[in-house]
Coordinates of C-alpha atoms in Angstrom, one line a residue:
Chain A
X20 CA 8.4 -4.2 -8.0
X21 CA 9.6 -1.4 -10.1
X22 CA 8.9 2.1 -9.0
X23 CA 7.9 5.1 -11.2
X24 CA 9.6 8.5 -11.0
X25 CA 6.8 9.8 -8.7
X26 CA 7.7 7.3 -5.9
X27 CA 10.0 9.1 -3.5
X28 CA 10.1 6.2 -0.9
X29 CA 9.0 2.8 -2.2
X30 CA 8.0 -0.4 -0.4
X31 CA 10.1 -1.6 2.6
X32 CA 9.7 1.2 5.1
X33 CA 6.8 2.0 7.5
X34 CA 5.0 3.8 4.7
X35 CA 5.7 5.0 1.1
X36 CA 6.1 8.6 0.0
X37 CA 4.5 9.5 -3.3
X38 CA 4.7 12.8 -5.3
X39 CA 1.4 14.8 -5.2
X40 CA 2.5 17.7 -7.4
X41 CA -1.0 19.0 -7.6
X42 CA -1.2 19.6 -3.9
X43 CA -4.3 17.3 -3.7
X44 CA -4.4 13.5 -3.7
X45 CA -7.3 11.3 -4.9
X46 CA -7.9 8.2 -2.8
X47 CA -10.2 5.2 -3.0
X48 CA -10.3 1.5 -1.9
X49 CA -12.0 -1.6 -3.3
X50 CA -11.9 -5.1 -1.8
X51 CA -12.4 -8.3 -3.7
X52 CA -13.4 -11.4 -1.8
X53 CA -12.9 -15.1 -2.8
X54 CA -16.3 -16.8 -3.3
X55 CA -18.0 -13.5 -3.8
X56 CA -16.2 -11.6 -6.5
X57 CA -14.0 -14.4 -7.8
X58 CA -13.5 -18.2 -7.6
X59 CA -10.0 -19.6 -7.6
X60 CA -11.2 -22.5 -9.9
X61 CA -12.3 -19.9 -12.5
X62 CA -9.7 -17.2 -12.2
X63 CA -5.9 -17.3 -11.9
X64 CA -4.0 -15.3 -9.4
X65 CA -2.9 -13.0 -12.2
X66 CA -6.6 -12.5 -13.2
X67 CA -7.5 -11.6 -9.6
X68 CA -4.7 -9.1 -9.3
X69 CA -5.6 -7.4 -12.6
X70 CA -9.2 -7.2 -11.6
X71 CA -8.6 -5.9 -8.1
X72 CA -6.3 -3.2 -9.4
X73 CA -8.8 -2.3 -12.2
X74 CA -11.6 -1.8 -9.7
X75 CA -9.6 0.9 -7.8
X76 CA -7.8 2.4 -10.8
X77 CA -11.2 2.9 -12.5
X78 CA -12.5 4.8 -9.5
X79 CA -9.6 7.2 -9.6
X80 CA -10.0 7.8 -13.3
X81 CA -13.8 8.3 -12.7
X82 CA -12.8 11.3 -10.5
X83 CA -10.9 12.8 -13.4
X84 CA -7.5 11.9 -12.0
X85 CA -4.5 9.9 -13.3
X86 CA -3.6 7.0 -10.9
X87 CA -0.1 7.3 -9.4
X88 CA 0.2 4.5 -6.8
X89 CA -1.4 1.5 -5.2
X90 CA -1.1 0.0 -1.7
X91 CA -2.5 -3.5 -1.3
X92 CA -3.7 -5.6 1.6
X93 CA -3.8 -9.3 0.8
X94 CA -5.2 -12.1 3.0
X95 CA -4.7 -15.7 2.1
X96 CA -5.0 -19.2 3.6
X97 CA -1.7 -20.5 4.9
X98 CA -1.9 -23.4 2.5
X99 CA -2.2 -21.2 -0.6
X100 CA 0.6 -21.8 -3.0
X101 CA 3.1 -18.9 -2.9
X102 CA 3.1 -18.8 -6.7
X103 CA -0.6 -17.9 -6.6
X104 CA 0.0 -14.9 -4.4
X105 CA 3.0 -13.9 -6.5
X106 CA 0.7 -14.1 -9.6
X107 CA -1.7 -11.7 -7.8
X108 CA 1.2 -9.2 -7.4
X109 CA 2.1 -9.6 -11.0
X110 CA -1.5 -9.0 -12.1
X111 CA -1.7 -5.9 -9.9
X112 CA 1.5 -4.6 -11.4
X113 CA 0.5 -5.3 -15.0
X114 CA -2.8 -3.5 -14.6
X115 CA -1.1 -0.5 -12.8
X116 CA 1.5 -0.4 -15.6
X117 CA -1.3 0.5 -18.1
X118 CA -1.5 3.8 -16.3
X119 CA 2.1 4.3 -15.2
X120 CA 1.1 3.7 -11.5
X121 CA 3.4 2.0 -9.0
X122 CA 2.6 -0.5 -6.2
X123 CA 4.3 1.3 -3.3
X124 CA 3.2 -0.7 -0.3
X125 CA 1.3 -3.6 1.1
X126 CA 0.4 -5.9 4.0
X127 CA -0.3 -9.6 4.0
X128 CA -1.9 -11.8 6.6
X129 CA -3.1 -15.3 7.0
X130 CA -6.9 -15.8 6.8
X131 CA -9.4 -18.4 5.7
X132 CA -10.2 -16.8 2.4
X133 CA -8.3 -14.7 -0.2
X134 CA -9.2 -11.0 0.0
X135 CA -7.5 -8.3 -2.0
X136 CA -8.1 -4.7 -0.8
X137 CA -6.5 -2.2 -3.2
X138 CA -6.2 1.5 -2.4
X139 CA -5.4 3.6 -5.4
X140 CA -4.1 7.2 -5.3
X141 CA -4.3 9.7 -8.1
X142 CA -3.3 13.1 -9.3
X143 CA -5.7 15.7 -10.7
X144 CA -2.9 17.7 -12.5
X145 CA -4.6 21.0 -11.7
X146 CA -8.0 20.0 -13.0
X147 CA -11.2 20.0 -11.0
X148 CA -12.5 16.6 -9.8
X149 CA -15.3 15.2 -11.9
X150 CA -17.9 14.2 -9.3
X151 CA -21.3 12.5 -9.5
X152 CA -23.2 15.7 -8.7
X153 CA -22.6 17.9 -11.7
X154 CA -25.3 16.6 -14.1
X155 CA -27.8 19.2 -15.2
X156 CA -31.0 18.9 -17.3
X157 CA -30.1 19.1 -21.0
X158 CA -26.7 17.4 -20.5
X159 CA -26.0 14.3 -22.7
X160 CA -25.5 11.0 -21.1
X161 CA -22.4 9.1 -22.4
X162 CA -20.8 5.7 -22.0
X163 CA -17.1 5.1 -22.3
X164 CA -15.9 1.5 -22.5
X165 CA -17.5 -1.8 -22.9
X166 CA -20.5 -3.1 -20.9
X167 CA -22.2 -6.5 -20.6
X168 CA -19.0 -8.5 -21.3
X169 CA -18.3 -9.5 -17.7
X170 CA -21.9 -10.4 -17.1
X171 CA -21.9 -12.6 -20.2
X172 CA -18.7 -14.2 -19.2
X173 CA -20.0 -14.9 -15.7
X174 CA -23.1 -16.5 -17.3
X175 CA -20.9 -18.7 -19.4
X176 CA -18.8 -19.8 -16.4
X177 CA -22.0 -20.5 -14.5
X178 CA -23.1 -23.0 -17.2
X179 CA -19.6 -24.6 -17.2
X180 CA -18.3 -22.9 -20.3
X181 CA -14.9 -22.1 -18.7
X182 CA -13.2 -22.0 -22.1
X183 CA -15.7 -19.5 -23.7
X184 CA -13.9 -16.4 -25.0
X185 CA -16.2 -14.2 -23.0
X186 CA -15.2 -16.0 -19.7
X187 CA -12.0 -13.9 -19.8
X188 CA -14.1 -10.8 -19.6
X189 CA -15.3 -11.9 -16.2
X190 CA -11.8 -12.8 -15.1
X191 CA -10.3 -9.4 -15.9
X192 CA -12.0 -6.3 -17.3
X193 CA -10.6 -4.4 -20.3
X194 CA -11.0 -0.9 -19.0
X195 CA -11.1 2.2 -21.2
X196 CA -8.8 4.2 -19.0
X197 CA -7.3 6.3 -21.9
X198 CA -10.6 7.2 -23.5
X199 CA -12.0 8.3 -20.1
X200 CA -8.9 10.4 -19.3
X201 CA -9.1 12.0 -22.7
X202 CA -12.8 12.8 -22.2
X203 CA -11.9 14.4 -18.8
X204 CA -9.2 16.4 -20.5
X205 CA -11.7 17.6 -23.2
X206 CA -13.4 19.6 -20.4
X207 CA -16.9 18.6 -21.6
X208 CA -17.8 16.2 -18.8
X209 CA -20.2 17.5 -16.1
X210 CA -20.2 14.2 -14.2
X211 CA -18.5 10.8 -14.3
X212 CA -18.9 7.5 -12.5
X213 CA -17.2 4.0 -12.7
X214 CA -19.9 1.4 -13.6
X215 CA -19.2 -1.3 -11.0
X216 CA -22.8 -2.0 -9.8
X217 CA -24.4 -1.9 -13.3
X218 CA -25.3 1.0 -15.6
X219 CA -28.8 1.7 -14.3
X220 CA -27.7 1.5 -10.6
X221 CA -24.6 3.7 -11.1
X222 CA -26.4 6.3 -13.2
X223 CA -28.9 6.3 -10.3
X224 CA -26.1 7.5 -8.1
X225 CA -25.4 10.3 -10.5
X226 CA -29.1 11.2 -10.7
X227 CA -29.5 11.2 -6.9
X228 CA -26.2 13.2 -6.3
X229 CA -27.1 15.7 -9.1
X230 CA -30.9 16.0 -8.3
X231 CA -31.9 15.1 -11.8
X232 CA -33.4 12.2 -13.7
X233 CA -31.8 10.3 -16.6
X234 CA -33.5 9.1 -19.7
X235 CA -31.7 6.3 -21.6
X236 CA -32.2 4.9 -25.0
X237 CA -31.9 1.1 -25.1
X238 CA -31.5 1.3 -28.8
X239 CA -28.4 3.4 -28.3
X240 CA -26.7 1.0 -25.9
X241 CA -23.7 -0.6 -27.7
X242 CA -24.1 -4.3 -27.7
X243 CA -21.1 -6.1 -29.0
X244 CA -21.7 -9.0 -31.5
X245 CA -20.0 -11.4 -29.1
X246 CA -22.3 -10.4 -26.3
X247 CA -25.4 -10.6 -28.5
X248 CA -24.4 -14.1 -29.7
X249 CA -23.8 -15.3 -26.1
X250 CA -27.2 -13.9 -25.0
X251 CA -28.9 -15.7 -27.9
X252 CA -27.1 -18.9 -27.0
X253 CA -28.2 -18.8 -23.4
X254 CA -31.7 -17.4 -24.2
X255 CA -31.3 -14.2 -22.2
X256 CA -31.6 -10.6 -23.2
X257 CA -28.2 -8.9 -24.0
X258 CA -29.6 -5.5 -23.1
X259 CA -30.2 -6.8 -19.5
X260 CA -26.5 -7.7 -19.2
X261 CA -25.5 -4.2 -20.6
X262 CA -28.0 -2.4 -18.4
X263 CA -27.4 -4.2 -15.1
X264 CA -24.1 -6.1 -15.3
X265 CA -21.2 -4.9 -13.2
X266 CA -17.5 -5.6 -13.2
X267 CA -16.7 -4.3 -16.7
X268 CA -15.6 -0.9 -15.2
X269 CA -17.0 1.1 -18.0
X270 CA -17.4 4.8 -17.3
X271 CA -20.8 6.6 -17.5
X272 CA -21.2 10.3 -17.3
X273 CA -22.8 13.4 -18.7
X274 CA -21.4 16.1 -21.0
X275 CA -22.2 19.5 -22.4
X276 CA -21.5 20.2 -26.1
X277 CA -19.8 17.6 -28.3
X278 CA -19.7 14.0 -27.2
X279 CA -16.0 13.3 -26.5
X280 CA -14.0 10.9 -28.7
X281 CA -14.4 7.3 -27.6
X282 CA -17.7 8.0 -25.9
X283 CA -21.1 6.9 -27.0
X284 CA -24.3 8.9 -26.6
X285 CA -26.9 6.8 -24.7
X286 CA -29.4 9.3 -23.2
X287 CA -30.3 12.7 -21.9
X288 CA -30.5 14.3 -18.5
X289 CA -33.9 15.6 -17.6
X290 CA -35.4 17.5 -14.7
X291 CA -36.3 15.2 -11.8
X292 CA -40.1 15.0 -11.5
X293 CA -40.1 14.2 -7.7
X294 CA -37.5 11.5 -7.0
X295 CA -34.4 11.3 -9.1
X296 CA -34.6 8.2 -11.4
X297 CA -33.1 6.4 -14.3
X298 CA -35.5 5.1 -17.0
X299 CA -35.5 3.9 -20.6
X300 CA -37.5 5.8 -23.1
X301 CA -37.9 2.7 -25.4
X302 CA -38.3 -0.3 -23.1
X303 CA -39.1 -1.3 -19.6
X304 CA -36.4 -0.3 -17.2
X305 CA -34.7 -3.3 -15.6
X306 CA -34.7 -3.5 -11.8
X307 CA -31.2 -2.4 -10.7
X308 CA -31.1 -3.2 -7.1
X309 CA -27.3 -3.0 -7.0
X310 CA -25.0 -5.6 -8.4
X311 CA -24.9 -8.7 -6.2
X312 CA -22.0 -10.6 -7.9
X313 CA -22.4 -14.3 -7.4
X314 CA -22.7 -16.5 -4.3
X315 CA -22.7 -15.0 -0.7
Chain B
X1 CA -18.5 10.8 9.4
X2 CA -17.3 14.4 9.9
X3 CA -14.7 15.6 7.6
X4 CA -11.7 17.8 8.4
X5 CA -10.8 21.0 6.5
X6 CA -8.3 19.1 4.4
X7 CA -11.0 16.9 2.8
X8 CA -12.0 18.5 -0.5
X9 CA -14.3 15.7 -1.6
X10 CA -15.4 13.3 1.1
X11 CA -17.1 9.9 1.1
X12 CA -19.9 9.1 -1.4
X13 CA -18.2 9.7 -4.7
X14 CA -15.9 7.3 -6.7
X15 CA -13.0 8.5 -4.7
X16 CA -12.1 11.2 -2.1
X17 CA -9.9 14.2 -2.7
X18 CA -7.6 15.2 0.1
X19 CA -5.3 18.2 0.4
X20 CA -1.6 17.3 0.1
X21 CA -0.1 20.8 0.6
X22 CA 3.4 19.5 0.9
X23 CA 3.3 18.1 -2.7
X24 CA 4.1 14.6 -1.4
X25 CA 1.8 12.1 0.3
X26 CA 2.7 9.4 2.7
X27 CA 0.7 6.1 2.3
X28 CA 0.5 2.8 4.1
X29 CA -1.9 -0.1 4.7
X30 CA -2.4 -2.6 7.5
X31 CA -4.9 -5.4 7.7
X32 CA -6.4 -7.0 10.8
X33 CA -8.0 -10.4 10.5
X34 CA -10.5 -12.0 12.9
X35 CA -9.0 -15.1 14.6
X36 CA -5.5 -13.9 13.9
X37 CA -5.2 -10.3 15.3
X38 CA -8.4 -10.2 17.3
X39 CA -11.2 -12.4 18.6
X40 CA -14.8 -11.0 18.6
X41 CA -15.3 -12.6 22.1
X42 CA -12.4 -10.6 23.5
X43 CA -12.7 -7.3 21.6
X44 CA -15.6 -5.1 20.8
X45 CA -16.2 -3.6 17.4
X46 CA -15.0 -0.3 18.8
X47 CA -11.8 -1.9 20.0
X48 CA -11.1 -3.4 16.6
X49 CA -11.7 -0.1 14.9
X50 CA -9.4 1.8 17.2
X51 CA -6.7 -0.9 16.9
X52 CA -7.0 -1.1 13.1
X53 CA -6.7 2.6 12.7
X54 CA -3.8 2.8 15.2
X55 CA -1.8 0.2 13.2
X56 CA -1.8 2.4 10.1
X57 CA -1.7 5.8 11.8
X58 CA 1.4 4.7 13.7
X59 CA 3.1 3.8 10.4
X60 CA 2.5 7.2 9.0
X61 CA 3.8 8.9 12.1
X62 CA 6.9 6.6 12.0
X63 CA 7.7 8.2 8.6
X64 CA 7.7 11.5 10.3
X65 CA 4.3 12.6 8.8
X66 CA 1.1 13.8 10.3
X67 CA -1.9 11.5 9.3
X68 CA -4.5 13.3 7.2
X69 CA -7.0 10.7 6.0
X70 CA -8.0 7.0 6.2
X71 CA -9.7 4.8 3.6
X72 CA -11.1 1.5 4.9
X73 CA -12.0 -1.9 3.4
X74 CA -14.2 -4.0 5.7
X75 CA -15.3 -7.6 5.1
X76 CA -17.8 -9.1 7.5
X77 CA -20.1 -12.2 7.6
X78 CA -23.7 -11.5 6.5
X79 CA -25.0 -12.4 9.9
X80 CA -22.8 -9.9 11.7
X81 CA -24.8 -7.5 13.7
X82 CA -24.9 -4.1 12.0
X83 CA -24.2 -2.4 15.3
X84 CA -20.9 -4.3 15.5
X85 CA -19.8 -2.9 12.1
X86 CA -21.0 0.6 13.1
X87 CA -18.9 0.3 16.3
X88 CA -15.8 -0.5 14.1
X89 CA -16.5 2.7 12.2
X90 CA -16.8 4.7 15.5
X91 CA -13.6 3.2 16.7
X92 CA -11.8 4.1 13.5
X93 CA -13.1 7.6 13.8
X94 CA -12.2 8.0 17.5
X95 CA -8.6 6.9 16.9
X96 CA -8.3 9.1 13.7
X97 CA -9.7 12.0 15.7
X98 CA -6.6 11.9 18.1
X99 CA -4.6 13.2 15.1
X100 CA -7.2 15.2 13.3
X101 CA -7.4 12.7 10.4
X102 CA -10.7 12.0 8.6
X103 CA -12.2 8.8 7.2
X104 CA -12.7 9.7 3.6
X105 CA -13.8 6.5 2.0
X106 CA -14.3 2.8 2.2
X107 CA -15.6 -0.4 0.8
X108 CA -17.5 -3.2 2.4
X109 CA -18.1 -6.8 1.3
X110 CA -19.6 -10.0 2.7
X111 CA -17.0 -12.6 3.7
X112 CA -16.7 -15.4 6.1
X113 CA -14.5 -13.5 8.5
X114 CA -14.1 -9.9 9.7
X115 CA -11.1 -8.2 8.1
X116 CA -10.3 -4.5 8.4
X117 CA -7.8 -3.1 6.0
X118 CA -6.9 0.5 6.8
X119 CA -4.9 2.7 4.4
X120 CA -3.6 5.9 6.1
X121 CA -2.4 9.0 4.2
X122 CA -0.1 11.6 5.8
X123 CA 1.5 14.9 5.2
X124 CA 5.3 15.6 5.7
X125 CA 4.7 19.4 6.1
X126 CA 8.0 20.2 4.3
X127 CA 10.1 17.8 6.4
X128 CA 12.2 14.9 5.2
X129 CA 10.7 11.4 5.7
X130 CA 12.3 9.6 8.6
X131 CA 13.2 6.2 7.2
X132 CA 14.7 3.0 8.6
X133 CA 18.0 3.5 6.9
X134 CA 19.4 6.6 8.6
X135 CA 21.0 5.0 11.7
X136 CA 24.8 5.5 12.0
X137 CA 27.3 4.1 14.5
X138 CA 27.4 6.4 17.6
X139 CA 23.7 7.3 17.3
X140 CA 21.6 6.7 20.4
X141 CA 18.7 4.2 20.3
X142 CA 15.5 5.6 21.8
X143 CA 12.0 4.3 22.6
X144 CA 8.9 6.4 22.5
X145 CA 5.7 5.0 24.0
X146 CA 4.9 2.0 26.0
X147 CA 5.9 -1.6 25.3
X148 CA 5.0 -5.0 26.7
X149 CA 1.4 -3.9 27.6
X150 CA -0.4 -5.6 24.7
X151 CA 1.6 -8.8 25.2
X152 CA 0.8 -8.9 28.9
X153 CA -2.9 -8.2 28.1
X154 CA -2.9 -11.0 25.5
X155 CA -1.3 -13.4 28.1
X156 CA -4.0 -12.5 30.6
X157 CA -6.8 -13.1 28.0
X158 CA -5.2 -16.4 27.1
X159 CA -5.6 -17.6 30.8
X160 CA -9.2 -16.4 30.9
X161 CA -8.6 -13.1 32.7
X162 CA -10.8 -11.1 30.4
X163 CA -11.5 -8.5 33.1
X164 CA -7.8 -7.8 33.9
X165 CA -6.9 -4.2 33.5
X166 CA -4.1 -5.1 31.0
X167 CA -6.5 -6.9 28.7
X168 CA -7.6 -3.5 27.4
X169 CA -4.0 -2.9 26.3
X170 CA -4.4 -5.9 23.9
X171 CA -7.8 -4.7 22.8
X172 CA -6.6 -1.2 21.8
X173 CA -3.1 0.3 21.9
X174 CA -2.4 3.7 23.6
X175 CA -0.1 5.1 21.0
X176 CA 2.4 8.0 21.8
X177 CA 1.6 9.8 18.5
X178 CA 2.3 13.3 20.0
X179 CA 5.6 12.4 21.6
X180 CA 6.7 10.8 18.3
X181 CA 5.7 13.8 16.2
X182 CA 7.4 16.1 18.6
X183 CA 10.6 14.0 18.4
X184 CA 10.4 14.2 14.6
X185 CA 10.0 18.0 14.8
X186 CA 13.1 18.2 17.1
X187 CA 15.1 17.2 14.0
X188 CA 17.3 14.8 16.2
X189 CA 16.0 11.5 14.8
X190 CA 18.1 9.7 12.3
X191 CA 15.7 6.8 11.9
X192 CA 12.3 5.7 13.2
X193 CA 10.1 2.6 13.1
X194 CA 6.7 1.6 14.4
X195 CA 7.2 -1.4 16.7
X196 CA 4.5 -3.8 15.5
X197 CA 6.5 -7.1 15.3
X198 CA 8.4 -6.6 18.6
X199 CA 11.3 -4.3 19.6
X200 CA 14.1 -6.7 18.7
X201 CA 12.5 -7.7 15.4
X202 CA 11.7 -4.1 14.3
X203 CA 15.1 -2.6 15.4
X204 CA 16.5 -5.5 13.3
X205 CA 14.8 -3.9 10.3
X206 CA 16.5 -0.6 11.2
X207 CA 19.8 -2.3 11.6
X208 CA 19.5 -4.1 8.2
X209 CA 18.3 -1.0 6.3
X210 CA 21.0 1.1 7.9
X211 CA 23.8 -1.4 7.7
X212 CA 24.6 -1.2 11.4
X213 CA 24.2 -3.2 14.6
X214 CA 22.2 -2.1 17.6
X215 CA 23.3 -2.7 21.2
X216 CA 20.5 -2.6 23.7
X217 CA 20.5 -2.4 27.5
X218 CA 17.9 -4.5 29.1
X219 CA 18.3 -2.5 32.3
X220 CA 17.3 0.6 30.4
X221 CA 14.0 -0.8 29.0
X222 CA 11.1 0.8 30.8
X223 CA 9.0 -1.9 32.5
X224 CA 5.7 -0.5 33.8
X225 CA 4.8 -1.7 37.4
X226 CA 1.5 -3.2 36.0
X227 CA 3.4 -5.2 33.4
X228 CA 6.0 -6.4 36.0
X229 CA 3.3 -7.4 38.3
X230 CA 1.4 -9.4 35.6
X231 CA 4.6 -11.1 34.6
X232 CA 5.3 -12.2 38.2
X233 CA 1.7 -13.4 38.5
X234 CA 2.0 -15.5 35.4
X235 CA 5.6 -16.6 36.1
X236 CA 7.1 -15.1 32.9
X237 CA 9.8 -12.5 32.3
X238 CA 8.5 -9.0 31.8
X239 CA 11.6 -8.1 29.7
X240 CA 10.6 -10.8 27.2
X241 CA 7.2 -9.1 26.7
X242 CA 8.9 -5.7 26.3
X243 CA 11.6 -7.0 23.9
X244 CA 9.4 -9.2 21.7
X245 CA 5.7 -8.2 22.1
X246 CA 4.0 -6.5 19.3
X247 CA 0.8 -4.5 19.0
X248 CA 1.6 -1.7 21.4
X249 CA 2.7 0.5 18.4
X250 CA 5.5 2.2 20.3
X251 CA 8.1 3.9 18.2
X252 CA 11.8 3.0 18.2
X253 CA 14.5 5.0 16.5
X254 CA 17.9 6.5 16.6
X255 CA 19.0 10.1 17.3
X256 CA 22.0 12.3 17.4
X257 CA 22.6 14.8 20.2
X258 CA 20.0 15.1 23.0
X259 CA 17.4 12.5 23.5
X260 CA 14.0 14.1 22.6
X261 CA 11.4 14.8 25.2
X262 CA 9.2 11.8 25.8
X263 CA 11.8 9.4 24.5
X264 CA 13.8 6.9 26.6
X265 CA 17.5 6.0 25.9
X266 CA 17.7 2.2 25.5
X267 CA 20.9 1.6 23.6
X268 CA 23.6 2.6 21.1
X269 CA 24.2 2.1 17.4
X270 CA 27.5 0.3 16.7
X271 CA 29.2 -0.7 13.5
X272 CA 28.0 -4.0 12.0
X273 CA 30.6 -6.7 12.4
X274 CA 29.5 -8.7 9.5
X275 CA 25.7 -9.1 9.5
X276 CA 23.6 -6.3 11.0
X277 CA 22.2 -7.5 14.3
X278 CA 20.4 -6.4 17.4
X279 CA 21.7 -7.7 20.8
X280 CA 21.5 -6.9 24.5
X281 CA 24.7 -6.0 26.3
X282 CA 23.4 -7.2 29.7
X283 CA 21.4 -10.3 29.0
X284 CA 20.8 -13.0 26.4
X285 CA 19.0 -11.6 23.4
X286 CA 15.5 -13.1 23.0
X287 CA 14.8 -14.8 19.7
X288 CA 12.7 -12.3 17.7
X289 CA 11.5 -14.3 14.7
X290 CA 8.8 -11.7 13.9
X291 CA 5.6 -11.3 16.0
X292 CA 3.2 -14.1 15.3
X293 CA 0.1 -12.8 17.1
X294 CA -2.1 -15.7 18.2
X295 CA -3.8 -18.5 16.4
X296 CA -3.4 -19.1 12.7

């Protein structure tokens, strides 16, 4: 695995050493589990690697930081083909490459199921972290990146449509890292979160942490033609996928002043009337309940 | 979970922010898997937490750095008692507390087996990382911390002696963090490694990375009376446990000049005559082959 210029000691020693020029380091971990987050008959090793990396990289970006390095713990059955595990590593690398981050270390162990735990580190480059707690009444609510795609893809896979174009959106997210980092750089964002549990659930975390409520406009939610078409085909509501589907790793946040380039205005922060909550002004609010992926 | 002064953003956001005053950060990950590294009928949740933390903390120390923070990915069966998972968290915290490190983030997911993947971060405080590649002919080989205890404890557990005093040494290592960090500070160490695969195997990594061979004296290996007694009881050779047993997380390294306080002189670095190798001057060298834990 190639190492970027910020890697002072790469893989192969007891630990890696990575530059942290800012004097602070951002750190997060996400774990994907076979049978819960992915199925090996639906996703390739490369898909799983990309998706596992994306989950953690998006968290770093959602703090307003640029990812620098990943360390990865992989468990796999003894009879798993080595090429499958190698494809996971390639997928991790390809996703990390989008941001110039390096895979600097890892551990592997035999286990009954495949699990991929990815820790991502990031650099704030002198900026303040963008947390979940900075939303204030009057702020605008914005969405960066696509939503509803992975949920639509999962629905297609669940009805046996493995070859549907949207199935790939379940297999590996297309994350709007660059738009999110540009929005951070604009200095307009007062809060930011990675949408992994679903828009309503994750904006609920912002509302709670900030002590505010959030009013969304369903009419303002971007629904891609592909997603709308799939929803019609399966007889479900596309808005439901967009409002509650996880795994696309879009970014939701709040801003003051102009809506940053690449972001879409979807609502307004209002004062919490009692408990902090997220609601739609123009339709019933779907139950969030946290995203449960599939199977158990 | 209490947070130390170096934690700028703790758990509960997309990612944590940790001070890295040195401008570099040390990072490593280790994963423990139920049925391979531990059994729930032998080890408590607290034991597993301590041991999982120790594996990663020792790697950071073996780079010459002081651990600052942990992020943890836990998978567990849905029917696992919540108190067991809470005990894991307590064990992680208690081990991290020994070094003043904080648990700053985590992820948890349902899975068939318990796995605990711990990423540890550390600070070099202006010092150079102590790698595996710095050993040179003429350097002294030193051991810091106890060895053979976990292997003896595992052997006792395997013959049903769950209540034997040494069984606890398998359940959770007693790691000589402070002696190792003091040795690093002395500036005498030319290489250092965490002994997790066994002394011969891990010094083999030092030999290979440094392009040297290592001559060990079996007579110089410290064999604790408890370990010697257990070996006699089970009719095995204590030296075998000390030379090839993993999981104690002792530190092995090389130094120039005086042997640091808390370290024991166990051999000499010699020029590699062809392939780098580790051998005993006073007994046959046990096959290392990497530590295989138990079960598969």
